[in-house]
PDB file of C-alpha atoms in Angstrom:
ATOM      1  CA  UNK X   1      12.126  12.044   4.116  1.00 86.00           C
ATOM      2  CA  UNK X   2      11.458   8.616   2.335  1.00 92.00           C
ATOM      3  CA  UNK X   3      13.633   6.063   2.057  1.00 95.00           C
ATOM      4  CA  UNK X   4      13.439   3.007   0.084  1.00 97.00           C
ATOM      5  CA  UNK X   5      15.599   0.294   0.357  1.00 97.00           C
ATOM      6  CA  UNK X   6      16.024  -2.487  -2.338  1.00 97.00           C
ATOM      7  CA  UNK X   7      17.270  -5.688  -1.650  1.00 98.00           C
ATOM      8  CA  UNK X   8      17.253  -9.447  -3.879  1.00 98.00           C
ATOM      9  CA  UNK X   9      19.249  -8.803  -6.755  1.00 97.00           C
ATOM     10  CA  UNK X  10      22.651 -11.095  -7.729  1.00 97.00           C
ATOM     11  CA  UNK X  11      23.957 -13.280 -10.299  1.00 98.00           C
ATOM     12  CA  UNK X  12      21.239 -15.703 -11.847  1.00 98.00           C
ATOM     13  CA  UNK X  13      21.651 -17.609 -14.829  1.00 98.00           C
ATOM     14  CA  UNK X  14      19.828 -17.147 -18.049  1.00 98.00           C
ATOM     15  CA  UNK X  15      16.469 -18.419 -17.604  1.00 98.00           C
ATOM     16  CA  UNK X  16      16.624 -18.307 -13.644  1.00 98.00           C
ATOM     17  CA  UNK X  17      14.451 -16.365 -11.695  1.00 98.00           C
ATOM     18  CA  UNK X  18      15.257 -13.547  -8.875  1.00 98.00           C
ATOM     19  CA  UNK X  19      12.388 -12.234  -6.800  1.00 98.00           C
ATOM     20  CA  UNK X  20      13.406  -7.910  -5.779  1.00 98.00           C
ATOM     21  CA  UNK X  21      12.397  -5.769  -2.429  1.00 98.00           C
ATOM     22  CA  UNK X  22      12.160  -2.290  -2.170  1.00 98.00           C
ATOM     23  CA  UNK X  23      10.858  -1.967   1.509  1.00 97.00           C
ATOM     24  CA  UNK X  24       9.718   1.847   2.354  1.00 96.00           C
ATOM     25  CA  UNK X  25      10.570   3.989   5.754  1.00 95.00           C
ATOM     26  CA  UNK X  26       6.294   4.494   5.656  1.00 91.00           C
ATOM     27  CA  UNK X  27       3.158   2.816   4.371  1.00 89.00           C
ATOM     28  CA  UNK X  28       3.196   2.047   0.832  1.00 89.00           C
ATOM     29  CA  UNK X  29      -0.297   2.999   0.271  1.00 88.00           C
ATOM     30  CA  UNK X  30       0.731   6.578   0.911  1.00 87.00           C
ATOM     31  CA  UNK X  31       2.389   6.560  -2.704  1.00 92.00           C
ATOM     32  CA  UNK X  32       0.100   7.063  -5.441  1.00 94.00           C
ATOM     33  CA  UNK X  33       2.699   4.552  -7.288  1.00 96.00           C
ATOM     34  CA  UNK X  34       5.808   2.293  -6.941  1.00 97.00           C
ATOM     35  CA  UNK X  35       7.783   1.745 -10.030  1.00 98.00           C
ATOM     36  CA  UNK X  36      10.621  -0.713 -10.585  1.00 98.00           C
ATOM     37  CA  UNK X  37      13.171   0.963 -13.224  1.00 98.00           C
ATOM     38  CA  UNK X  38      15.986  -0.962 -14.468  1.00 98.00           C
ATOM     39  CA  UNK X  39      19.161   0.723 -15.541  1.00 98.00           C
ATOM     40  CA  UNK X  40      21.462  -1.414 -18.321  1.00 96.00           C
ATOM     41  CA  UNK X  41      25.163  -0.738 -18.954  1.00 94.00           C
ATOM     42  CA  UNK X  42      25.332   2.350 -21.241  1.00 94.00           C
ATOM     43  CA  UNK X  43      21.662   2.381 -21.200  1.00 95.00           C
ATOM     44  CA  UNK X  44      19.071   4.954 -20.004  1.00 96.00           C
ATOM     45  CA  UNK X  45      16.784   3.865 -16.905  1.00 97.00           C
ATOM     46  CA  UNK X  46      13.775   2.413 -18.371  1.00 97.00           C
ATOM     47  CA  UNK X  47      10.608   1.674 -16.833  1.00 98.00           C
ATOM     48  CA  UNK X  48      10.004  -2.009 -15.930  1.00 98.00           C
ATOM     49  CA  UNK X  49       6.603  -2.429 -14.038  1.00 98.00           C
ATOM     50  CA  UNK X  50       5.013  -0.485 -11.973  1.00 98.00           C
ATOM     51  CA  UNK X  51       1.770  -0.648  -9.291  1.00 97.00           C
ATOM     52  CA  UNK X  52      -0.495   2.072  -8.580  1.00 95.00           C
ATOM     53  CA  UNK X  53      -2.432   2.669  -4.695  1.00 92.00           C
ATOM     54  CA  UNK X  54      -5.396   1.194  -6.787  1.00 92.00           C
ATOM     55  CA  UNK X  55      -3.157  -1.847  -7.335  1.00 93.00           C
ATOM     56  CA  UNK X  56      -3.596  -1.142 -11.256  1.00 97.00           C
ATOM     57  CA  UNK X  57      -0.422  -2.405 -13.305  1.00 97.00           C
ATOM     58  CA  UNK X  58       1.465  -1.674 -15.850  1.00 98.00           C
ATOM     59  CA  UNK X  59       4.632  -3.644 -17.738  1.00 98.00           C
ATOM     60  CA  UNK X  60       7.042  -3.102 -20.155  1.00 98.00           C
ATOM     61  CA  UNK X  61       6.480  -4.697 -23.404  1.00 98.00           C
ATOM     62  CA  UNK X  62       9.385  -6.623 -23.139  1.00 97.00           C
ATOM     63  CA  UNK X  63       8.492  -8.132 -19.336  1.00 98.00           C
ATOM     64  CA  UNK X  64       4.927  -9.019 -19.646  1.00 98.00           C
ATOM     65  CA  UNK X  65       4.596 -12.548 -18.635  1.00 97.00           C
ATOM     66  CA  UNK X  66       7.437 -12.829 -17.006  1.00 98.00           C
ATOM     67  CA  UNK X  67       7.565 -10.397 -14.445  1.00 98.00           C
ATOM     68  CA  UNK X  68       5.272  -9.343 -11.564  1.00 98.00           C
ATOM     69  CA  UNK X  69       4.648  -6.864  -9.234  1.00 98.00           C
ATOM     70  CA  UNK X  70       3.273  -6.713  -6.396  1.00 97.00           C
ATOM     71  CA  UNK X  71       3.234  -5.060  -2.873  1.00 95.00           C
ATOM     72  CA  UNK X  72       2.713  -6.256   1.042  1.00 94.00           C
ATOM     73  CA  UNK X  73       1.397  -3.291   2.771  1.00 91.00           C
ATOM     74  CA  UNK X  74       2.165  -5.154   6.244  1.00 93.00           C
ATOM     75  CA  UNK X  75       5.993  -5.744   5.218  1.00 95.00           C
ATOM     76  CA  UNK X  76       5.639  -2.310   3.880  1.00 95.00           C
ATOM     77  CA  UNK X  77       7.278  -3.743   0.549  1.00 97.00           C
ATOM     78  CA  UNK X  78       6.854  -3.905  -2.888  1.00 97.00           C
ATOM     79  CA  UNK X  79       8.512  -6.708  -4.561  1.00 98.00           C
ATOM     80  CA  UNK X  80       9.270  -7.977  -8.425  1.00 98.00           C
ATOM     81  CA  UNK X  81       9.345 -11.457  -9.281  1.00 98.00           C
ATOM     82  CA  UNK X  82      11.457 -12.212 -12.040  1.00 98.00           C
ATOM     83  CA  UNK X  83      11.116 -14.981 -14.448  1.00 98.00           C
ATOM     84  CA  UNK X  84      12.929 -16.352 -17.253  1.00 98.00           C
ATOM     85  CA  UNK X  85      15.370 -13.596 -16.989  1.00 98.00           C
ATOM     86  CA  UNK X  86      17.454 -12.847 -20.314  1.00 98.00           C
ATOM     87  CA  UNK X  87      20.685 -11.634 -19.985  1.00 97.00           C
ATOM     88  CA  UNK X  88      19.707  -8.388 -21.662  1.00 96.00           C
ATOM     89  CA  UNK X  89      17.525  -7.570 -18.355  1.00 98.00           C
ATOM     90  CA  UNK X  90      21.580  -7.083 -16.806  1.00 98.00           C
ATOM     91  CA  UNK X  91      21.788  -3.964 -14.926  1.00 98.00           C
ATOM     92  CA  UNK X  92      20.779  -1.735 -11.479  1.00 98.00           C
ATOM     93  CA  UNK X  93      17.353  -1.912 -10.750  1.00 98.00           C
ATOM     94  CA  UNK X  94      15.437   1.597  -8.919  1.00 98.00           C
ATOM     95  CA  UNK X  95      12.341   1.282  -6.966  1.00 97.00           C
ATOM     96  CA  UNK X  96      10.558   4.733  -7.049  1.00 97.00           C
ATOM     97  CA  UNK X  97       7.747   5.738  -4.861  1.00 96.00           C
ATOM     98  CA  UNK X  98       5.850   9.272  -5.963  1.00 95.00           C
ATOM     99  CA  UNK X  99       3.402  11.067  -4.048  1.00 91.00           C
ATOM    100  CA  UNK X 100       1.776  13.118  -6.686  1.00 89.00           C
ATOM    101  CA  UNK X 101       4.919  15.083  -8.483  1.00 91.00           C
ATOM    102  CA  UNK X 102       7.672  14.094  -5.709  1.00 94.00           C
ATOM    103  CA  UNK X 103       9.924  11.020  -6.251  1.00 95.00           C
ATOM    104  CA  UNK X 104      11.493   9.209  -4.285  1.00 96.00           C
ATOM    105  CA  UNK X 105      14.210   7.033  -5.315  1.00 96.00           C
ATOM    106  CA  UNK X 106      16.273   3.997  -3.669  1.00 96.00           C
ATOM    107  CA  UNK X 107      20.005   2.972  -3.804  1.00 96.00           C
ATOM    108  CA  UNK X 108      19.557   0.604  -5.969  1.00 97.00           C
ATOM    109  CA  UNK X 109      20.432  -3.300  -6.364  1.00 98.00           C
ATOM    110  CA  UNK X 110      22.371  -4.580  -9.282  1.00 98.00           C
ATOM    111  CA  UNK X 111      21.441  -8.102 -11.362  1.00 98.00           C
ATOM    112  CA  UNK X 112      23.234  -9.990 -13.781  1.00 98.00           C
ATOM    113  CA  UNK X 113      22.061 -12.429 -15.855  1.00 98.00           C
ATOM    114  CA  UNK X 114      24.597 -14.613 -17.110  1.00 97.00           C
ATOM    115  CA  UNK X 115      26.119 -18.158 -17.857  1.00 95.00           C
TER     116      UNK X 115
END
C-alpha cells in the first residue's frame, strides 16, 4: 500500500511564503502523477498543481505564478512552493499520487494564511 506523507504547512502571513512535502513510501516516478489539492473551509477539494512522470505541469488559474511544483526523486518527494499566499488559499492541503485509475491520498497538512 502507498503512503504519502505531507509535511510544511502552518500559519504564514498574507503575502508570506510556505514551501509543502508530500514524501512517498516508493519511487515517485512510479506514479503517472502527483497532485497537490487544497481543501478550504466549507469548500470542495480543488485541484492546485499537479506534475506528471513526464514532469509536464499543470496550475490552477488562480496559482500560476505563484506556486510551483516540483519533485526530488532521491528524497522521494514532491514539494509546492508557495508564494505570495492570499488568505483565501486557507485550508488542508492533499498530495495524491495515481497509478493509472488508483489514488492514493495523504493525511493531509493544514495552512492558514492570516494577519
Amino acid at each position: 500500500q502507498v503512503q504519502l506523507v505531507e509535511s510544511g504547512g502552518g500559519l504564514v502571513q498574507p503575502g508570506g511564503s510556505l514551501k509543502l512535502s508530500c514524501r512517498a513510501s516508493e519511487n515517485v516516478y512510479n506514479f503517472n502523477q502527483m497532485t497537490w489539492y487544497r481543501q478550504g473551509p466549507g469548500k470542495e477539494r480543488e485541484l492546485v498543481a499537479s506534475l506528471t512522470v513526464g514532469d509536464t505541469t499543470q496550475y490552477a488559474d488562480s496559482v500560476k505564478g505563484r506556486f510551483t511544483i516540483s519533485k526530488d526523486g532521491a528524497k522521494r518527494t514532491v514539494y509546492l512552493q508557495m508564494n505570495s499566499l492570499k488568505p483565501e488559499e486557507t485550508g488542508v492541503y492533499y498530495c495524491d499520487a495515481s497509478i493509472w485509475s488508483r489514488h492514493f491520498w495523504g493525511q493531509g497538512t493544514q495552512v492558514t494564511v492570516s494577519s
